[in-house]
Amino acid sequence: MHPHPLPARWRLAAAVALTCTATAAPAVAPAPSARADALRPDRITVTVDGAPAYRLDGDLRSGGITVTEATPDYNTNKVQGQGTLRGAKGGTATVRFALTRTLAGLSGTFGLDDAGVRISATVVSGVRTPSDGTVTWQGQGTVEADGRTSTRTVGFTVQDRHPDPGDHAIHLVHAGQQRVAILRLPDGYDGRPLPALFHFPGLFETPLFAEFYGHMADYARTRGFIMITPEHYGTGWQGVAGGQPGADVDDPGFVSALQDVLVHRFNADPRRLYASGMSNGGFFTSKLACENKRFAAYAPVSGQLQDQAACHPGRAVPVLMIHGDADPIVPYATATAAAPFWARNNGCGTTTTDTSLPDTHPDDGTTVIKHAYDGCPAAAPVILYQIKGGGHNWPGGTPYLGPLLGGTTQDIDANAVIWNFVSRFRLS
């Protein structure tokens, strides 16, 4: 490693370090101190029409019902599990759900046992999801009560107030438009506060494609953090390069609304929210670093800050940049222009310490150099990973459009590099 002086045109006096609202923390976050029951238990309602009518409505006392959604359409794909709750006349009732998604929609079986009342139903159609985490159904079922068996109209509502590990969709109406995002809760999620990483996909890229090429949610699944990938409206994120012009959909406001949902519905730790993005999503991540003070750190890939004159963070911002110097879509020069801006903003020095990383995959035609700015506050480093020979692809991922967008390095995994960086910081 050796100090590397920057070009003379970037040798500007470093600004006095701004008071940073992010503080350095261990790369592996300590176990949260909050109780595991911070989220309310799932709530179940079961009804039977006719005489005598039956109604059961209450929170689960044990067990749980898993409700998950999936891309590409963000529809519910599973309602499964078993739980107990207070019976309609006291005692304990048991409910069972085994619904999975087919071409015809959710189908499967539902059952209930409650002090002499037994309900069973085969669900083949008619399942509705009127709001996030809520599933309802009404149809014909078999009811056994008072020694008699009859076919009756039965119904159920599941309110998944304590989400389980797996994929969950968020649906919002924002600025007059239907907006969606998909998130993955990691293995072992039990409702305790966890950090969350936002990933903003690139131009023409949906969350499904972003995951296929980058495997970000798969990485998060076993590492104890929430991964959320919002979908942009139209071609790309508005207000940055490549974003489709049109009616103002207020993308920054949409992100703020998603932050609220993560904190309130999924109990994400509000001090440990982070942002990353690829290409047009990297540009948008950089814009958020200028405007959104609820993220503790940022990591744009192949899309760096361009409008420096409009960027006024008002604080020192931990930033990690990754960019290929053979990128045919977004030139590497945009990264070497953005990096000193962030260094000046954070009160860093004007030199970098450059480290050549091991070439673990010589056959991919790339190598990696890490440029870390000297003299940065511990809570606000600025780091640029230069992918020598790298193109417009996610490092460590599956090449997008094969070799057409340049080389894809396997010498680093962008998921690991990003998470190891951002997870060190939290808002004070």
mmCIF file with all atom_site columns, N, CA and C in Angstrom, residues 2 9 55 71 75 114 190 196 198 213 217 219 289 300 328 330 333 350 381-383 418:
data_model
loop_
_atom_site.group_PDB
_atom_site.id
_atom_site.type_symbol
_atom_site.label_atom_id
_atom_site.label_alt_id
_atom_site.label_comp_id
_atom_site.label_asym_id
_atom_site.label_entity_id
_atom_site.label_seq_id
_atom_site.pdbx_PDB_ins_code
_atom_site.Cartn_x
_atom_site.Cartn_y
_atom_site.Cartn_z
_atom_site.occupancy
_atom_site.B_iso_or_equiv
_atom_site.pdbx_formal_charge
_atom_site.auth_seq_id
_atom_site.auth_comp_id
_atom_site.auth_asym_id
_atom_site.auth_atom_id
_atom_site.pdbx_PDB_model_num
ATOM 1  N N  . HIS A 1 2   ? 0.432   2.302   -0.693  1.00 0.00 ? 2   HIS A N  1
ATOM 2  C CA . HIS A 1 2   ? 1.223   3.518   -0.730  1.00 0.00 ? 2   HIS A CA 1
ATOM 3  C C  . HIS A 1 2   ? 0.306   4.702   -0.962  1.00 0.00 ? 2   HIS A C  1
ATOM 4  N N  . ARG A 1 9   ? -5.724  19.489  -10.070 1.00 0.00 ? 9   ARG A N  1
ATOM 5  C CA . ARG A 1 9   ? -7.017  20.184  -10.122 1.00 0.00 ? 9   ARG A CA 1
ATOM 6  C C  . ARG A 1 9   ? -7.955  19.739  -9.012  1.00 0.00 ? 9   ARG A C  1
ATOM 7  N N  . ARG A 1 55  ? -68.163 -17.419 15.314  1.00 0.00 ? 55  ARG A N  1
ATOM 8  C CA . ARG A 1 55  ? -67.122 -16.426 15.041  1.00 0.00 ? 55  ARG A CA 1
ATOM 9  C C  . ARG A 1 55  ? -65.987 -16.584 16.049  1.00 0.00 ? 55  ARG A C  1
ATOM 10 N N  . THR A 1 71  ? -41.668 -12.157 -6.322  1.00 0.00 ? 71  THR A N  1
ATOM 11 C CA . THR A 1 71  ? -41.602 -11.515 -7.622  1.00 0.00 ? 71  THR A CA 1
ATOM 12 C C  . THR A 1 71  ? -41.818 -12.603 -8.668  1.00 0.00 ? 71  THR A C  1
ATOM 13 N N  . ASN A 1 75  ? -47.414 -11.129 -5.727  1.00 0.00 ? 75  ASN A N  1
ATOM 14 C CA . ASN A 1 75  ? -48.616 -11.738 -5.177  1.00 0.00 ? 75  ASN A CA 1
ATOM 15 C C  . ASN A 1 75  ? -48.265 -12.788 -4.133  1.00 0.00 ? 75  ASN A C  1
ATOM 16 N N  . ASP A 1 114 ? -62.228 -26.269 17.790  1.00 0.00 ? 114 ASP A N  1
ATOM 17 C CA . ASP A 1 114 ? -62.504 -25.375 18.911  1.00 0.00 ? 114 ASP A CA 1
ATOM 18 C C  . ASP A 1 114 ? -63.638 -25.943 19.757  1.00 0.00 ? 114 ASP A C  1
ATOM 19 N N  . ASP A 1 190 ? -37.057 -13.030 13.886  1.00 0.00 ? 190 ASP A N  1
ATOM 20 C CA . ASP A 1 190 ? -38.079 -13.232 14.910  1.00 0.00 ? 190 ASP A CA 1
ATOM 21 C C  . ASP A 1 190 ? -38.698 -11.926 15.384  1.00 0.00 ? 190 ASP A C  1
ATOM 22 N N  . ALA A 1 196 ? -31.160 -2.953  7.644   1.00 0.00 ? 196 ALA A N  1
ATOM 23 C CA . ALA A 1 196 ? -31.786 -3.177  6.336   1.00 0.00 ? 196 ALA A CA 1
ATOM 24 C C  . ALA A 1 196 ? -30.989 -2.466  5.257   1.00 0.00 ? 196 ALA A C  1
ATOM 25 N N  . PHE A 1 198 ? -31.190 -1.232  1.367   1.00 0.00 ? 198 PHE A N  1
ATOM 26 C CA . PHE A 1 198 ? -31.973 -0.940  0.164   1.00 0.00 ? 198 PHE A CA 1
ATOM 27 C C  . PHE A 1 198 ? -31.076 -1.141  -1.050  1.00 0.00 ? 198 PHE A C  1
ATOM 28 N N  . TYR A 1 213 ? -29.133 -11.450 -11.305 1.00 0.00 ? 213 TYR A N  1
ATOM 29 C CA . TYR A 1 213 ? -27.758 -11.127 -11.679 1.00 0.00 ? 213 TYR A CA 1
ATOM 30 C C  . TYR A 1 213 ? -26.859 -10.851 -10.468 1.00 0.00 ? 213 TYR A C  1
ATOM 31 N N  . ALA A 1 217 ? -30.361 -10.727 -2.248  1.00 0.00 ? 217 ALA A N  1
ATOM 32 C CA . ALA A 1 217 ? -31.234 -11.256 -1.197  1.00 0.00 ? 217 ALA A CA 1
ATOM 33 C C  . ALA A 1 217 ? -30.742 -12.611 -0.721  1.00 0.00 ? 217 ALA A C  1
ATOM 34 N N  . TYR A 1 219 ? -27.668 -13.445 -0.521  1.00 0.00 ? 219 TYR A N  1
ATOM 35 C CA . TYR A 1 219 ? -26.559 -13.137 0.375   1.00 0.00 ? 219 TYR A CA 1
ATOM 36 C C  . TYR A 1 219 ? -27.083 -12.714 1.745   1.00 0.00 ? 219 TYR A C  1
ATOM 37 N N  . ALA A 1 289 ? -27.846 10.151  -1.132  1.00 0.00 ? 289 ALA A N  1
ATOM 38 C CA . ALA A 1 289 ? -26.780 10.535  -0.201  1.00 0.00 ? 289 ALA A CA 1
ATOM 39 C C  . ALA A 1 289 ? -26.745 12.038  0.003   1.00 0.00 ? 289 ALA A C  1
ATOM 40 N N  . PRO A 1 300 ? -22.939 3.222   -4.089  1.00 0.00 ? 300 PRO A N  1
ATOM 41 C CA . PRO A 1 300 ? -23.332 3.180   -5.497  1.00 0.00 ? 300 PRO A CA 1
ATOM 42 C C  . PRO A 1 300 ? -22.346 2.353   -6.328  1.00 0.00 ? 300 PRO A C  1
ATOM 43 N N  . PRO A 1 328 ? -18.467 0.507   -20.601 1.00 0.00 ? 328 PRO A N  1
ATOM 44 C CA . PRO A 1 328 ? -18.839 1.167   -21.850 1.00 0.00 ? 328 PRO A CA 1
ATOM 45 C C  . PRO A 1 328 ? -20.092 2.027   -21.737 1.00 0.00 ? 328 PRO A C  1
ATOM 46 N N  . VAL A 1 330 ? -21.239 3.793   -18.454 1.00 0.00 ? 330 VAL A N  1
ATOM 47 C CA . VAL A 1 330 ? -20.966 4.923   -17.554 1.00 0.00 ? 330 VAL A CA 1
ATOM 48 C C  . VAL A 1 330 ? -19.454 4.998   -17.363 1.00 0.00 ? 330 VAL A C  1
ATOM 49 N N  . ALA A 1 333 ? -14.446 7.772   -15.475 1.00 0.00 ? 333 ALA A N  1
ATOM 50 C CA . ALA A 1 333 ? -14.118 9.155   -15.104 1.00 0.00 ? 333 ALA A CA 1
ATOM 51 C C  . ALA A 1 333 ? -15.179 9.761   -14.199 1.00 0.00 ? 333 ALA A C  1
ATOM 52 N N  . THR A 1 350 ? -6.413  14.796  0.609   1.00 0.00 ? 350 THR A N  1
ATOM 53 C CA . THR A 1 350 ? -6.455  14.811  -0.856  1.00 0.00 ? 350 THR A CA 1
ATOM 54 C C  . THR A 1 350 ? -5.649  13.677  -1.472  1.00 0.00 ? 350 THR A C  1
ATOM 55 N N  . PRO A 1 381 ? -15.627 7.406   6.024   1.00 0.00 ? 381 PRO A N  1
ATOM 56 C CA . PRO A 1 381 ? -14.609 7.140   5.012   1.00 0.00 ? 381 PRO A CA 1
ATOM 57 C C  . PRO A 1 381 ? -15.168 7.282   3.602   1.00 0.00 ? 381 PRO A C  1
ATOM 58 N N  . VAL A 1 382 ? -14.266 7.456   2.656   1.00 0.00 ? 382 VAL A N  1
ATOM 59 C CA . VAL A 1 382 ? -14.605 7.465   1.232   1.00 0.00 ? 382 VAL A CA 1
ATOM 60 C C  . VAL A 1 382 ? -13.680 6.470   0.547   1.00 0.00 ? 382 VAL A C  1
ATOM 61 N N  . ILE A 1 383 ? -14.269 5.477   -0.107  1.00 0.00 ? 383 ILE A N  1
ATOM 62 C CA . ILE A 1 383 ? -13.498 4.398   -0.718  1.00 0.00 ? 383 ILE A CA 1
ATOM 63 C C  . ILE A 1 383 ? -14.008 4.156   -2.136  1.00 0.00 ? 383 ILE A C  1
ATOM 64 N N  . ILE A 1 418 ? -19.946 -4.461  -0.033  1.00 0.00 ? 418 ILE A N  1
ATOM 65 C CA . ILE A 1 418 ? -20.898 -3.420  0.380   1.00 0.00 ? 418 ILE A CA 1
ATOM 66 C C  . ILE A 1 418 ? -21.349 -3.639  1.817   1.00 0.00 ? 418 ILE A C  1
#
